[in-house]
Short mmCIF file of C-alpha atoms and ligand atoms in Angstrom, two decimals:
data_model
loop_
_atom_site.label_atom_id
_atom_site.label_comp_id
_atom_site.label_asym_id
_atom_site.label_seq_id
_atom_site.Cartn_x
_atom_site.Cartn_y
_atom_site.Cartn_z
CA UNK O 926 0.00 0.00 0.00
CA UNK O 927 1.51 3.27 -1.13
CA UNK O 928 0.84 6.26 1.14
CA UNK O 929 1.16 9.67 -0.48
CA UNK O 930 1.18 13.02 1.27
CA UNK O 931 -0.65 15.60 -0.84
CA UNK O 932 -0.14 19.21 0.11
CA UNK O 933 -0.16 22.72 -1.26
CA UNK O 934 -0.54 26.29 -0.13
CA UNK O 935 -4.06 27.45 0.59
CA UNK O 936 -5.94 28.03 -2.66
CA UNK O 937 -3.42 26.10 -4.74
CA UNK O 938 -5.96 23.38 -5.53
CA UNK O 939 -4.95 20.58 -3.16
CA UNK O 940 -8.53 19.54 -2.35
CA UNK O 941 -9.50 19.61 -6.01
CA UNK O 942 -6.49 17.42 -6.82
CA UNK O 943 -7.38 15.08 -3.94
CA UNK O 944 -10.86 14.63 -5.37
CA UNK O 945 -9.34 13.69 -8.72
CA UNK O 946 -7.04 11.15 -7.04
CA UNK O 947 -10.18 9.74 -5.43
CA UNK O 948 -11.86 9.38 -8.82
CA UNK O 949 -8.83 7.50 -10.07
CA UNK O 950 -9.14 4.98 -7.25
CA UNK O 951 -7.06 6.37 -4.40
CA UNK O 952 -8.39 6.12 -0.87
CA UNK O 953 -8.30 9.75 0.24
CA UNK O 954 -7.97 10.66 3.91
CA UNK O 955 -8.80 14.25 4.80
CA UNK O 956 -6.16 14.94 7.45
CA UNK O 957 -7.48 18.44 8.06
CA UNK O 958 -10.84 16.86 8.99
CA UNK O 959 -9.09 14.56 11.46
CA UNK O 960 -7.53 17.70 12.90
CA UNK O 961 -11.03 18.99 13.58
CA UNK O 962 -12.22 15.64 14.97
CA UNK O 963 -9.48 15.40 17.57
CA UNK O 964 -10.62 18.73 19.03
CA UNK O 965 -14.32 17.86 19.04
CA UNK O 966 -16.13 16.71 22.22
CA UNK O 967 -14.57 13.40 23.25
CA UNK O 968 -11.81 13.80 20.67
CA UNK O 969 -8.32 12.46 21.30
CA UNK O 970 -6.75 15.88 21.86
CA UNK O 971 -9.67 17.74 23.44
CA UNK O 972 -8.45 17.76 27.03
CA UNK O 973 -4.79 18.16 26.17
CA UNK O 974 -5.53 21.22 24.03
CA UNK O 975 -7.56 22.83 26.81
CA UNK O 976 -4.71 22.10 29.21
CA UNK O 977 -2.19 23.58 26.77
CA UNK O 978 -4.09 26.72 25.72
CA UNK O 979 -6.37 27.35 28.66
CA UNK O 980 -10.13 27.57 29.16
CA UNK O 981 -10.35 30.72 27.04
CA UNK O 982 -10.60 28.50 23.94
CA UNK O 983 -13.88 26.99 25.18
CA UNK O 984 -17.36 28.04 24.13
CA UNK O 985 -20.33 28.44 26.47
CA UNK O 986 -21.06 24.71 26.37
CA UNK O 987 -17.49 23.93 27.45
CA UNK O 988 -16.48 22.64 24.02
CA UNK O 989 -13.44 23.74 22.07
CA UNK O 990 -14.25 26.65 19.79
CA UNK O 991 -11.89 26.27 16.83
CA UNK O 992 -12.18 29.95 15.90
CA UNK O 993 -10.92 30.80 19.38
CA UNK O 994 -8.08 28.31 19.01
CA UNK O 995 -7.16 29.85 15.67
CA UNK O 996 -7.24 33.35 17.15
CA UNK O 997 -5.14 32.21 20.12
CA UNK O 998 -2.31 30.76 18.01
CA UNK O 999 -2.37 33.12 15.04
CA UNK O 1000 0.93 34.97 14.74
CA UNK O 1001 2.15 33.45 18.03
CA UNK O 1002 4.68 30.72 17.29
CA UNK O 1003 4.97 29.63 20.94
CA UNK O 1004 1.21 29.12 21.28
CA UNK O 1005 1.04 27.37 17.92
CA UNK O 1006 3.86 25.07 18.99
CA UNK O 1007 2.01 24.30 22.24
CA UNK O 1008 -1.12 23.42 20.28
CA UNK O 1009 0.66 21.28 17.73
CA UNK O 1010 2.69 19.49 20.39
CA UNK O 1011 -0.57 17.85 21.50
CA UNK O 1012 -2.77 17.95 18.38
CA UNK O 1013 -0.29 16.52 15.89
CA UNK O 1014 0.51 13.36 17.86
CA UNK O 1015 -3.25 12.83 18.29
CA UNK O 1016 -3.82 13.20 14.55
CA UNK O 1017 -0.92 10.85 13.83
CA UNK O 1018 -2.35 8.28 16.27
CA UNK O 1019 -5.66 8.38 14.41
CA UNK O 1020 -3.85 8.11 11.08
CA UNK O 1021 -1.93 5.14 12.41
CA UNK O 1022 -5.21 3.38 13.18
CA UNK O 1023 -6.82 4.17 9.86
CA UNK O 1024 -3.78 3.15 7.82
CA UNK O 1025 -3.47 -0.05 9.82
CA UNK O 1026 -7.12 -0.84 9.06
CA UNK O 1027 -6.67 -0.10 5.37
CA UNK O 1028 -3.55 -2.24 5.21
CA UNK O 1029 -5.35 -5.09 6.98
CA UNK O 1030 -8.32 -4.72 4.61
CA UNK O 1031 -5.95 -5.17 1.69
CA UNK O 1032 -8.11 -3.20 -0.70
CA UNK O 1033 -6.47 0.20 -0.87
CA UNK O 1034 -3.43 0.25 -3.13
CA UNK O 1035 -2.87 3.96 -2.91
CA UNK O 1036 -3.82 6.14 0.04
CA UNK O 1037 -3.67 9.90 -0.39
CA UNK O 1038 -3.31 11.98 2.75
CA UNK O 1039 -4.89 15.33 1.90
CA UNK O 1040 -3.07 17.67 4.27
CA UNK O 1041 -2.49 21.41 4.28
CA UNK O 1042 0.23 21.08 6.91
CA UNK O 1043 3.01 18.79 5.72
CA UNK O 1044 6.21 20.74 5.28
CA UNK O 1045 5.68 22.50 8.60
CA UNK O 1046 5.77 19.50 10.94
CA UNK O 1047 5.97 15.75 11.40
CA UNK O 1048 2.28 15.31 10.68
CA UNK O 1049 1.78 12.20 8.57
CA UNK O 1050 5.18 10.81 9.49
CA UNK O 1051 4.46 7.79 11.66
CA UNK O 1052 6.78 5.91 14.00
CA UNK O 1053 5.49 2.64 12.52
CA UNK O 1054 6.80 3.68 9.12
CA UNK O 1055 3.25 3.57 7.76
CA UNK O 1056 3.11 7.29 7.06
CA UNK O 1057 3.56 8.89 3.67
CA UNK O 1058 6.57 7.85 1.63
CA UNK O 1059 5.86 10.07 -1.38
CA UNK O 1060 4.99 13.75 -1.45
CA UNK O 1061 2.87 15.42 -4.10
CA UNK O 1062 2.72 19.21 -4.04
CA UNK O 1063 0.09 21.28 -5.83
CA UNK O 1064 1.39 24.72 -6.70
CA UNK O 1065 -0.04 27.91 -8.10
CA UNK O 1066 1.28 31.47 -8.01
CA UNK O 1067 -0.17 33.77 -5.35
CA UNK O 1068 -1.71 35.91 -8.09
CA UNK O 1069 -3.80 32.87 -9.08
CA UNK O 1070 -4.54 31.70 -5.54
CA UNK O 1071 -5.74 35.08 -4.25
CA UNK O 1072 -8.83 35.45 -6.46
CA UNK O 1073 -9.75 31.80 -5.77
CA UNK O 1074 -9.64 32.45 -2.04
CA UNK O 1075 -11.56 35.70 -2.32
CA UNK O 1076 -14.21 33.85 -4.31
CA UNK O 1077 -14.30 31.32 -1.46
CA UNK O 1078 -15.22 34.12 0.94
CA UNK O 1079 -11.92 35.34 2.43
CA UNK O 1080 -10.94 38.98 2.28
CA UNK O 1081 -7.69 39.76 0.53
CA UNK O 1082 -6.01 40.51 3.88
CA UNK O 1083 -7.23 37.22 5.37
CA UNK O 1084 -6.04 35.30 2.32
CA UNK O 1085 -2.61 36.95 2.43
CA UNK O 1086 -2.29 36.31 6.17
CA UNK O 1087 -3.18 32.63 5.73
CA UNK O 1088 -0.66 32.25 2.93
CA UNK O 1089 2.04 33.96 4.97
CA UNK O 1090 1.41 31.63 7.93
CA UNK O 1091 2.10 28.54 5.82
CA UNK O 1092 5.32 27.01 4.54
CA UNK O 1093 6.70 28.63 1.40
CA UNK O 1094 6.52 27.13 -2.07
CA UNK O 1095 10.26 26.51 -1.85
CA UNK O 1096 9.90 24.60 1.43
CA UNK O 1097 7.16 22.39 0.00
CA UNK O 1098 8.98 21.91 -3.27
CA UNK O 1099 12.10 20.75 -1.43
CA UNK O 1100 10.10 17.79 -0.11
CA UNK O 1101 8.17 17.02 -3.29
CA UNK O 1102 8.52 13.85 -5.31
CA UNK O 1103 5.96 15.25 -7.74
CA UNK O 1104 4.92 18.86 -8.34
CA UNK O 1105 1.59 19.63 -9.99
CA UNK O 1106 1.26 23.14 -11.39
CA UNK O 1107 -2.32 24.36 -11.11
CA UNK O 1108 -2.22 27.69 -12.90
CA UNK O 1109 -4.45 26.62 -15.78
CA UNK O 1110 -7.94 25.24 -16.12
CA UNK O 1111 -9.56 22.57 -13.94
CA UNK O 1112 -9.28 20.19 -16.91
CA UNK O 1113 -5.55 20.79 -17.07
CA UNK O 1114 -5.31 20.11 -13.34
CA UNK O 1115 -7.16 16.81 -13.74
CA UNK O 1116 -4.81 15.82 -16.57
CA UNK O 1117 -1.77 16.68 -14.43
CA UNK O 1118 -3.14 14.55 -11.57
CA UNK O 1119 -3.70 11.71 -14.02
CA UNK O 1120 -0.05 11.88 -15.10
CA UNK O 1121 1.18 11.76 -11.51
CA UNK O 1122 -1.20 8.87 -10.82
CA UNK O 1123 0.38 6.92 -13.69
CA UNK O 1124 3.80 7.53 -12.20
CA UNK O 1125 2.63 6.43 -8.76
CA UNK O 1126 0.89 3.22 -9.78
CA UNK O 1127 2.93 2.37 -12.86
CA UNK O 1128 1.61 1.23 -16.21
P1 ADP C 2168 -6.81 24.12 -1.51
O1 ADP C 2168 -7.38 22.82 -1.03
O2 ADP C 2168 -5.40 23.98 -2.00
O3 ADP C 2168 -6.96 25.27 -0.57
P2 ADP C 2168 -8.98 24.03 -3.42
O4 ADP C 2168 -8.79 22.76 -4.15
O5 ADP C 2168 -10.06 24.11 -2.40
O6 ADP C 2168 -7.59 24.56 -2.81
O7 ADP C 2168 -9.17 25.18 -4.50
C1 ADP C 2168 -9.43 26.53 -4.10
C2 ADP C 2168 -10.54 27.08 -4.96
O8 ADP C 2168 -10.09 27.24 -6.29
C3 ADP C 2168 -11.76 26.16 -5.03
O9 ADP C 2168 -12.89 26.96 -5.07
C4 ADP C 2168 -11.56 25.42 -6.35
O10 ADP C 2168 -12.77 25.02 -6.91
C5 ADP C 2168 -10.88 26.47 -7.20
N1 ADP C 2168 -9.95 25.89 -8.18
C6 ADP C 2168 -9.03 24.92 -7.99
N2 ADP C 2168 -8.33 24.68 -9.12
C7 ADP C 2168 -8.80 25.55 -10.05
C8 ADP C 2168 -8.47 25.80 -11.42
N3 ADP C 2168 -7.51 25.14 -12.08
N4 ADP C 2168 -9.19 26.77 -12.05
C9 ADP C 2168 -10.14 27.46 -11.40
N5 ADP C 2168 -10.50 27.27 -10.12
C10 ADP C 2168 -9.84 26.32 -9.44
#
């Protein structure tokens, strides 16, 4: 079972590419969704995150409010590190379970981990060795990403701040086994994903 880490800067087209990999037969795991699950009531990292960041990240029901978490860590590397020190191991533990299940099931040949955060941390790198062994990066220039993000509802300032908080194209590219340029049409993106798929699974 081949495990691929798929990443890209916000607005580059990572999720769109992941959907195409899914159509081609990959089992896609939305790692960002697992990140939300571990913070939800009863989630693996719920208590540890409250311990790390304090009760100010809770809503009136006593549940973690992700907007408050985001506000708490934004632009504060020490707070972000404190959050990730507990959330990332929890996400990796969940990934470990899911990948183990998929391997036992024997049906998935290619698993794609759809993950915005890859270059920034050890997310998706598992002690068991079951984590990703190939990295696919979706890239697009900021001038192309900005209007996409604005169309998705962010203001230009929000979009720029989100981009600035992520790894750079160069950092992602340094880790990439395959780079998909998504500065053309959606059809061209699908074709580029198809080519990478061929390289991953062979003829
Ligand atoms: P990411 O997951 O990298 O943040 P998405 O895949 O969600 O990016 O794409 C961001 C937005 O841009 C989405 O609304 C998506 O439909 C759109 N999009 C992606 N690729 C293209 C493309 N080649 N042409 C036009 N719009 C695109």
